């Protein structure tokens, strides 16, 4: 069974976390919500989700993919060195690394976008370009094992691609 971890922090975008969570389960994957610590995290609109494990309890080799939802959570997630190291090790070991909306901020801080074709929410376009990425502006962009998407309107296409690559 494939294992996917979804990174969680306060102020996550509920649409970009909850729909993928259940879609991955529906596809037959084991899904863990991983936070900087265990416990309850609150979305932008007030909906809460509980982290199954803290970043201290997991290893990249235990997972086949990492998914980073948007909202304001990525700005908080990228402040944790252990989160960045985890994502970087996933990428370097050929595992699938995906981020939507503001999620690519984590990829920038992990040093993963330089020279890569990426997309993301239009407001972080300059951040991606300044980090050396080739910003395409496409709804979904795939560059080897890196998948990025613009916003919730790209969720269906992005998740279809992630599931296809993991099966």
mmCIF file with all atom_site columns, C-alpha atoms in Angstrom:
data_model
loop_
_atom_site.group_PDB
_atom_site.id
_atom_site.type_symbol
_atom_site.label_atom_id
_atom_site.label_alt_id
_atom_site.label_comp_id
_atom_site.label_asym_id
_atom_site.label_entity_id
_atom_site.label_seq_id
_atom_site.pdbx_PDB_ins_code
_atom_site.Cartn_x
_atom_site.Cartn_y
_atom_site.Cartn_z
_atom_site.occupancy
_atom_site.B_iso_or_equiv
_atom_site.pdbx_formal_charge
_atom_site.auth_seq_id
_atom_site.auth_comp_id
_atom_site.auth_asym_id
_atom_site.auth_atom_id
_atom_site.pdbx_PDB_model_num
ATOM 1   C CA . UNK A 1 1   ? 0.000   0.000  0.000   1.00 0.00 ? 1   UNK A CA 1
ATOM 2   C CA . UNK A 1 2   ? 1.346   3.428  -0.971  1.00 0.00 ? 2   UNK A CA 1
ATOM 3   C CA . UNK A 1 3   ? 1.784   5.951  1.830   1.00 0.00 ? 3   UNK A CA 1
ATOM 4   C CA . UNK A 1 4   ? 1.210   9.674  1.440   1.00 0.00 ? 4   UNK A CA 1
ATOM 5   C CA . UNK A 1 5   ? 1.917   12.304 4.036   1.00 0.00 ? 5   UNK A CA 1
ATOM 6   C CA . UNK A 1 6   ? 0.118   15.617 4.032   1.00 0.00 ? 6   UNK A CA 1
ATOM 7   C CA . UNK A 1 7   ? 1.835   18.443 5.883   1.00 0.00 ? 7   UNK A CA 1
ATOM 8   C CA . UNK A 1 8   ? -0.402  20.433 8.212   1.00 0.00 ? 8   UNK A CA 1
ATOM 9   C CA . UNK A 1 9   ? -0.097  23.668 10.171  1.00 0.00 ? 9   UNK A CA 1
ATOM 10  C CA . UNK A 1 10  ? -2.534  26.297 11.365  1.00 0.00 ? 10  UNK A CA 1
ATOM 11  C CA . UNK A 1 11  ? -4.375  28.316 8.726   1.00 0.00 ? 11  UNK A CA 1
ATOM 12  C CA . UNK A 1 12  ? -4.322  25.586 6.075   1.00 0.00 ? 12  UNK A CA 1
ATOM 13  C CA . UNK A 1 13  ? -6.765  25.968 3.190   1.00 0.00 ? 13  UNK A CA 1
ATOM 14  C CA . UNK A 1 14  ? -9.498  23.463 4.014   1.00 0.00 ? 14  UNK A CA 1
ATOM 15  C CA . UNK A 1 15  ? -10.306 22.752 0.354   1.00 0.00 ? 15  UNK A CA 1
ATOM 16  C CA . UNK A 1 16  ? -6.675  21.982 -0.409  1.00 0.00 ? 16  UNK A CA 1
ATOM 17  C CA . UNK A 1 17  ? -6.269  19.643 2.553   1.00 0.00 ? 17  UNK A CA 1
ATOM 18  C CA . UNK A 1 18  ? -9.580  17.880 3.130   1.00 0.00 ? 18  UNK A CA 1
ATOM 19  C CA . UNK A 1 19  ? -10.446 16.931 -0.453  1.00 0.00 ? 19  UNK A CA 1
ATOM 20  C CA . UNK A 1 20  ? -6.954  15.483 -1.179  1.00 0.00 ? 20  UNK A CA 1
ATOM 21  C CA . UNK A 1 21  ? -6.977  13.658 2.172   1.00 0.00 ? 21  UNK A CA 1
ATOM 22  C CA . UNK A 1 22  ? -10.139 11.744 1.298   1.00 0.00 ? 22  UNK A CA 1
ATOM 23  C CA . UNK A 1 23  ? -9.248  11.384 -2.387  1.00 0.00 ? 23  UNK A CA 1
ATOM 24  C CA . UNK A 1 24  ? -5.958  9.674  -1.480  1.00 0.00 ? 24  UNK A CA 1
ATOM 25  C CA . UNK A 1 25  ? -7.787  7.314  0.890   1.00 0.00 ? 25  UNK A CA 1
ATOM 26  C CA . UNK A 1 26  ? -10.346 6.592  -1.826  1.00 0.00 ? 26  UNK A CA 1
ATOM 27  C CA . UNK A 1 27  ? -7.448  5.715  -4.170  1.00 0.00 ? 27  UNK A CA 1
ATOM 28  C CA . UNK A 1 28  ? -6.298  3.092  -1.653  1.00 0.00 ? 28  UNK A CA 1
ATOM 29  C CA . UNK A 1 29  ? -3.391  4.983  -0.101  1.00 0.00 ? 29  UNK A CA 1
ATOM 30  C CA . UNK A 1 30  ? -2.482  5.183  3.590   1.00 0.00 ? 30  UNK A CA 1
ATOM 31  C CA . UNK A 1 31  ? -2.538  8.870  4.526   1.00 0.00 ? 31  UNK A CA 1
ATOM 32  C CA . UNK A 1 32  ? -0.894  10.544 7.518   1.00 0.00 ? 32  UNK A CA 1
ATOM 33  C CA . UNK A 1 33  ? -1.282  14.172 8.519   1.00 0.00 ? 33  UNK A CA 1
ATOM 34  C CA . UNK A 1 34  ? 2.139   15.348 9.678   1.00 0.00 ? 34  UNK A CA 1
ATOM 35  C CA . UNK A 1 35  ? 2.649   18.556 11.645  1.00 0.00 ? 35  UNK A CA 1
ATOM 36  C CA . UNK A 1 36  ? 5.528   20.245 13.415  1.00 0.00 ? 36  UNK A CA 1
ATOM 37  C CA . UNK A 1 37  ? 3.916   18.680 16.491  1.00 0.00 ? 37  UNK A CA 1
ATOM 38  C CA . UNK A 1 38  ? 1.033   16.304 17.171  1.00 0.00 ? 38  UNK A CA 1
ATOM 39  C CA . UNK A 1 39  ? -2.306  17.843 17.883  1.00 0.00 ? 39  UNK A CA 1
ATOM 40  C CA . UNK A 1 40  ? -5.113  19.872 16.400  1.00 0.00 ? 40  UNK A CA 1
ATOM 41  C CA . UNK A 1 41  ? -4.542  22.464 13.690  1.00 0.00 ? 41  UNK A CA 1
ATOM 42  C CA . UNK A 1 42  ? -7.117  25.000 12.542  1.00 0.00 ? 42  UNK A CA 1
ATOM 43  C CA . UNK A 1 43  ? -7.843  25.928 8.946   1.00 0.00 ? 43  UNK A CA 1
ATOM 44  C CA . UNK A 1 44  ? -8.390  29.428 7.564   1.00 0.00 ? 44  UNK A CA 1
ATOM 45  C CA . UNK A 1 45  ? -12.153 29.041 7.887   1.00 0.00 ? 45  UNK A CA 1
ATOM 46  C CA . UNK A 1 46  ? -12.032 27.457 11.344  1.00 0.00 ? 46  UNK A CA 1
ATOM 47  C CA . UNK A 1 47  ? -12.318 23.758 10.461  1.00 0.00 ? 47  UNK A CA 1
ATOM 48  C CA . UNK A 1 48  ? -9.896  21.617 12.501  1.00 0.00 ? 48  UNK A CA 1
ATOM 49  C CA . UNK A 1 49  ? -7.856  18.546 11.614  1.00 0.00 ? 49  UNK A CA 1
ATOM 50  C CA . UNK A 1 50  ? -5.589  16.527 13.881  1.00 0.00 ? 50  UNK A CA 1
ATOM 51  C CA . UNK A 1 51  ? -2.002  15.672 12.979  1.00 0.00 ? 51  UNK A CA 1
ATOM 52  C CA . UNK A 1 52  ? -1.493  11.905 13.202  1.00 0.00 ? 52  UNK A CA 1
ATOM 53  C CA . UNK A 1 53  ? 2.217   12.331 13.858  1.00 0.00 ? 53  UNK A CA 1
ATOM 54  C CA . UNK A 1 54  ? 4.800   15.022 14.436  1.00 0.00 ? 54  UNK A CA 1
ATOM 55  C CA . UNK A 1 55  ? 7.699   15.548 12.053  1.00 0.00 ? 55  UNK A CA 1
ATOM 56  C CA . UNK A 1 56  ? 9.946   14.080 14.782  1.00 0.00 ? 56  UNK A CA 1
ATOM 57  C CA . UNK A 1 57  ? 8.134   10.732 14.502  1.00 0.00 ? 57  UNK A CA 1
ATOM 58  C CA . UNK A 1 58  ? 8.509   10.136 10.761  1.00 0.00 ? 58  UNK A CA 1
ATOM 59  C CA . UNK A 1 59  ? 11.214  9.350  8.228   1.00 0.00 ? 59  UNK A CA 1
ATOM 60  C CA . UNK A 1 60  ? 11.112  10.126 4.489   1.00 0.00 ? 60  UNK A CA 1
ATOM 61  C CA . UNK A 1 61  ? 11.743  6.478  3.600   1.00 0.00 ? 61  UNK A CA 1
ATOM 62  C CA . UNK A 1 62  ? 8.389   5.560  5.211   1.00 0.00 ? 62  UNK A CA 1
ATOM 63  C CA . UNK A 1 63  ? 6.435   7.466  2.533   1.00 0.00 ? 63  UNK A CA 1
ATOM 64  C CA . UNK A 1 64  ? 5.956   7.406  -1.223  1.00 0.00 ? 64  UNK A CA 1
ATOM 65  C CA . UNK A 1 65  ? 4.765   11.000 -1.547  1.00 0.00 ? 65  UNK A CA 1
ATOM 66  C CA . UNK A 1 66  ? 4.385   14.263 0.318   1.00 0.00 ? 66  UNK A CA 1
ATOM 67  C CA . UNK A 1 67  ? 1.591   16.748 -0.409  1.00 0.00 ? 67  UNK A CA 1
ATOM 68  C CA . UNK A 1 68  ? 1.710   20.370 0.790   1.00 0.00 ? 68  UNK A CA 1
ATOM 69  C CA . UNK A 1 69  ? -1.633  22.217 0.835   1.00 0.00 ? 69  UNK A CA 1
ATOM 70  C CA . UNK A 1 70  ? -1.853  25.989 0.622   1.00 0.00 ? 70  UNK A CA 1
ATOM 71  C CA . UNK A 1 71  ? -3.467  28.667 2.693   1.00 0.00 ? 71  UNK A CA 1
ATOM 72  C CA . UNK A 1 72  ? -1.243  30.433 5.203   1.00 0.00 ? 72  UNK A CA 1
ATOM 73  C CA . UNK A 1 73  ? 0.104   27.136 6.573   1.00 0.00 ? 73  UNK A CA 1
ATOM 74  C CA . UNK A 1 74  ? 3.088   26.962 4.168   1.00 0.00 ? 74  UNK A CA 1
ATOM 75  C CA . UNK A 1 75  ? 4.428   30.244 5.545   1.00 0.00 ? 75  UNK A CA 1
ATOM 76  C CA . UNK A 1 76  ? 4.438   28.612 8.974   1.00 0.00 ? 76  UNK A CA 1
ATOM 77  C CA . UNK A 1 77  ? 5.698   25.188 7.820   1.00 0.00 ? 77  UNK A CA 1
ATOM 78  C CA . UNK A 1 78  ? 8.755   26.653 6.114   1.00 0.00 ? 78  UNK A CA 1
ATOM 79  C CA . UNK A 1 79  ? 10.011  27.961 9.449   1.00 0.00 ? 79  UNK A CA 1
ATOM 80  C CA . UNK A 1 80  ? 10.782  24.420 10.650  1.00 0.00 ? 80  UNK A CA 1
ATOM 81  C CA . UNK A 1 81  ? 14.134  23.004 9.557   1.00 0.00 ? 81  UNK A CA 1
ATOM 82  C CA . UNK A 1 82  ? 12.926  19.438 10.143  1.00 0.00 ? 82  UNK A CA 1
ATOM 83  C CA . UNK A 1 83  ? 9.992   19.975 7.765   1.00 0.00 ? 83  UNK A CA 1
ATOM 84  C CA . UNK A 1 84  ? 12.328  21.364 5.101   1.00 0.00 ? 84  UNK A CA 1
ATOM 85  C CA . UNK A 1 85  ? 14.832  18.522 5.560   1.00 0.00 ? 85  UNK A CA 1
ATOM 86  C CA . UNK A 1 86  ? 12.024  15.963 5.309   1.00 0.00 ? 86  UNK A CA 1
ATOM 87  C CA . UNK A 1 87  ? 10.676  17.433 2.050   1.00 0.00 ? 87  UNK A CA 1
ATOM 88  C CA . UNK A 1 88  ? 14.177  17.755 0.586   1.00 0.00 ? 88  UNK A CA 1
ATOM 89  C CA . UNK A 1 89  ? 15.046  14.133 1.419   1.00 0.00 ? 89  UNK A CA 1
ATOM 90  C CA . UNK A 1 90  ? 11.769  12.972 -0.128  1.00 0.00 ? 90  UNK A CA 1
ATOM 91  C CA . UNK A 1 91  ? 12.628  14.826 -3.328  1.00 0.00 ? 91  UNK A CA 1
ATOM 92  C CA . UNK A 1 92  ? 16.257  13.693 -3.428  1.00 0.00 ? 92  UNK A CA 1
ATOM 93  C CA . UNK A 1 93  ? 15.239  10.055 -2.991  1.00 0.00 ? 93  UNK A CA 1
ATOM 94  C CA . UNK A 1 94  ? 12.923  10.272 -6.005  1.00 0.00 ? 94  UNK A CA 1
ATOM 95  C CA . UNK A 1 95  ? 9.691   10.329 -4.016  1.00 0.00 ? 95  UNK A CA 1
ATOM 96  C CA . UNK A 1 96  ? 6.785   12.401 -5.296  1.00 0.00 ? 96  UNK A CA 1
ATOM 97  C CA . UNK A 1 97  ? 6.726   15.937 -3.863  1.00 0.00 ? 97  UNK A CA 1
ATOM 98  C CA . UNK A 1 98  ? 3.626   18.033 -4.526  1.00 0.00 ? 98  UNK A CA 1
ATOM 99  C CA . UNK A 1 99  ? 2.485   21.490 -3.482  1.00 0.00 ? 99  UNK A CA 1
ATOM 100 C CA . UNK A 1 100 ? -0.517  23.642 -4.340  1.00 0.00 ? 100 UNK A CA 1
ATOM 101 C CA . UNK A 1 101 ? -1.272  27.359 -4.106  1.00 0.00 ? 101 UNK A CA 1
ATOM 102 C CA . UNK A 1 102 ? 1.125   28.835 -1.496  1.00 0.00 ? 102 UNK A CA 1
ATOM 103 C CA . UNK A 1 103 ? 2.581   25.365 -0.820  1.00 0.00 ? 103 UNK A CA 1
ATOM 104 C CA . UNK A 1 104 ? 5.569   26.013 -3.127  1.00 0.00 ? 104 UNK A CA 1
ATOM 105 C CA . UNK A 1 105 ? 6.868   28.412 -0.476  1.00 0.00 ? 105 UNK A CA 1
ATOM 106 C CA . UNK A 1 106 ? 7.992   25.277 1.376   1.00 0.00 ? 106 UNK A CA 1
ATOM 107 C CA . UNK A 1 107 ? 9.735   24.073 -1.792  1.00 0.00 ? 107 UNK A CA 1
ATOM 108 C CA . UNK A 1 108 ? 11.533  27.426 -2.095  1.00 0.00 ? 108 UNK A CA 1
ATOM 109 C CA . UNK A 1 109 ? 12.751  27.248 1.509   1.00 0.00 ? 109 UNK A CA 1
ATOM 110 C CA . UNK A 1 110 ? 13.855  23.630 1.002   1.00 0.00 ? 110 UNK A CA 1
ATOM 111 C CA . UNK A 1 111 ? 15.938  24.740 -1.998  1.00 0.00 ? 111 UNK A CA 1
ATOM 112 C CA . UNK A 1 112 ? 14.049  22.590 -4.502  1.00 0.00 ? 112 UNK A CA 1
ATOM 113 C CA . UNK A 1 113 ? 12.791  24.964 -7.202  1.00 0.00 ? 113 UNK A CA 1
ATOM 114 C CA . UNK A 1 114 ? 15.955  26.318 -8.829  1.00 0.00 ? 114 UNK A CA 1
ATOM 115 C CA . UNK A 1 115 ? 15.944  25.349 -12.503 1.00 0.00 ? 115 UNK A CA 1
ATOM 116 C CA . UNK A 1 116 ? 12.605  23.508 -12.183 1.00 0.00 ? 116 UNK A CA 1
ATOM 117 C CA . UNK A 1 117 ? 9.343   24.133 -14.055 1.00 0.00 ? 117 UNK A CA 1
ATOM 118 C CA . UNK A 1 118 ? 6.798   25.086 -11.399 1.00 0.00 ? 118 UNK A CA 1
ATOM 119 C CA . UNK A 1 119 ? 3.523   26.880 -10.891 1.00 0.00 ? 119 UNK A CA 1
ATOM 120 C CA . UNK A 1 120 ? 1.675   28.182 -7.862  1.00 0.00 ? 120 UNK A CA 1
ATOM 121 C CA . UNK A 1 121 ? -0.693  30.889 -6.726  1.00 0.00 ? 121 UNK A CA 1
ATOM 122 C CA . UNK A 1 122 ? -0.100  34.031 -8.792  1.00 0.00 ? 122 UNK A CA 1
ATOM 123 C CA . UNK A 1 123 ? 0.882   36.031 -5.690  1.00 0.00 ? 123 UNK A CA 1
ATOM 124 C CA . UNK A 1 124 ? 4.006   33.883 -5.173  1.00 0.00 ? 124 UNK A CA 1
ATOM 125 C CA . UNK A 1 125 ? 5.116   34.029 -8.818  1.00 0.00 ? 125 UNK A CA 1
ATOM 126 C CA . UNK A 1 126 ? 7.906   36.525 -8.018  1.00 0.00 ? 126 UNK A CA 1
ATOM 127 C CA . UNK A 1 127 ? 9.070   34.417 -5.064  1.00 0.00 ? 127 UNK A CA 1
ATOM 128 C CA . UNK A 1 128 ? 9.378   31.360 -7.316  1.00 0.00 ? 128 UNK A CA 1
ATOM 129 C CA . UNK A 1 129 ? 11.181  33.283 -10.062 1.00 0.00 ? 129 UNK A CA 1
ATOM 130 C CA . UNK A 1 130 ? 13.544  34.917 -7.557  1.00 0.00 ? 130 UNK A CA 1
ATOM 131 C CA . UNK A 1 131 ? 14.346  31.435 -6.211  1.00 0.00 ? 131 UNK A CA 1
ATOM 132 C CA . UNK A 1 132 ? 15.435  30.402 -9.719  1.00 0.00 ? 132 UNK A CA 1
ATOM 133 C CA . UNK A 1 133 ? 12.340  28.491 -10.825 1.00 0.00 ? 133 UNK A CA 1
ATOM 134 C CA . UNK A 1 134 ? 10.886  28.573 -14.318 1.00 0.00 ? 134 UNK A CA 1
ATOM 135 C CA . UNK A 1 135 ? 7.364   29.756 -13.467 1.00 0.00 ? 135 UNK A CA 1
ATOM 136 C CA . UNK A 1 136 ? 4.947   28.466 -16.125 1.00 0.00 ? 136 UNK A CA 1
ATOM 137 C CA . UNK A 1 137 ? 1.614   29.697 -14.781 1.00 0.00 ? 137 UNK A CA 1
ATOM 138 C CA . UNK A 1 138 ? -0.047  26.451 -15.900 1.00 0.00 ? 138 UNK A CA 1
ATOM 139 C CA . UNK A 1 139 ? -2.786  25.084 -13.628 1.00 0.00 ? 139 UNK A CA 1
ATOM 140 C CA . UNK A 1 140 ? -0.662  21.988 -12.960 1.00 0.00 ? 140 UNK A CA 1
ATOM 141 C CA . UNK A 1 141 ? 3.033   21.549 -13.683 1.00 0.00 ? 141 UNK A CA 1
ATOM 142 C CA . UNK A 1 142 ? 5.048   18.339 -13.496 1.00 0.00 ? 142 UNK A CA 1
ATOM 143 C CA . UNK A 1 143 ? 8.858   18.382 -13.510 1.00 0.00 ? 143 UNK A CA 1
ATOM 144 C CA . UNK A 1 144 ? 10.097  14.841 -12.844 1.00 0.00 ? 144 UNK A CA 1
ATOM 145 C CA . UNK A 1 145 ? 8.991   14.025 -9.271  1.00 0.00 ? 145 UNK A CA 1
ATOM 146 C CA . UNK A 1 146 ? 7.882   17.593 -8.486  1.00 0.00 ? 146 UNK A CA 1
ATOM 147 C CA . UNK A 1 147 ? 4.202   18.486 -8.998  1.00 0.00 ? 147 UNK A CA 1
ATOM 148 C CA . UNK A 1 148 ? 2.840   21.971 -8.389  1.00 0.00 ? 148 UNK A CA 1
ATOM 149 C CA . UNK A 1 149 ? -0.581  23.542 -8.910  1.00 0.00 ? 149 UNK A CA 1
ATOM 150 C CA . UNK A 1 150 ? -2.107  27.008 -8.792  1.00 0.00 ? 150 UNK A CA 1
ATOM 151 C CA . UNK A 1 151 ? -5.167  26.923 -6.556  1.00 0.00 ? 151 UNK A CA 1
ATOM 152 C CA . UNK A 1 152 ? -8.254  24.870 -5.584  1.00 0.00 ? 152 UNK A CA 1
ATOM 153 C CA . UNK A 1 153 ? -9.559  24.983 -9.169  1.00 0.00 ? 153 UNK A CA 1
ATOM 154 C CA . UNK A 1 154 ? -6.569  22.804 -10.126 1.00 0.00 ? 154 UNK A CA 1
ATOM 155 C CA . UNK A 1 155 ? -7.180  20.153 -7.444  1.00 0.00 ? 155 UNK A CA 1
ATOM 156 C CA . UNK A 1 156 ? -8.955  17.587 -9.623  1.00 0.00 ? 156 UNK A CA 1
ATOM 157 C CA . UNK A 1 157 ? -6.275  17.692 -12.325 1.00 0.00 ? 157 UNK A CA 1
ATOM 158 C CA . UNK A 1 158 ? -3.436  17.676 -9.796  1.00 0.00 ? 158 UNK A CA 1
ATOM 159 C CA . UNK A 1 159 ? -4.800  14.789 -7.738  1.00 0.00 ? 159 UNK A CA 1
ATOM 160 C CA . UNK A 1 160 ? -5.491  12.750 -10.858 1.00 0.00 ? 160 UNK A CA 1
ATOM 161 C CA . UNK A 1 161 ? -1.829  13.183 -11.845 1.00 0.00 ? 161 UNK A CA 1
ATOM 162 C CA . UNK A 1 162 ? -0.495  12.345 -8.364  1.00 0.00 ? 162 UNK A CA 1
ATOM 163 C CA . UNK A 1 163 ? -2.634  9.201  -8.138  1.00 0.00 ? 163 UNK A CA 1
ATOM 164 C CA . UNK A 1 164 ? -1.647  8.158  -11.664 1.00 0.00 ? 164 UNK A CA 1
ATOM 165 C CA . UNK A 1 165 ? 2.059   8.517  -10.841 1.00 0.00 ? 165 UNK A CA 1
ATOM 166 C CA . UNK A 1 166 ? 1.733   6.602  -7.556  1.00 0.00 ? 166 UNK A CA 1
ATOM 167 C CA . UNK A 1 167 ? -0.223  3.628  -8.939  1.00 0.00 ? 167 UNK A CA 1
#
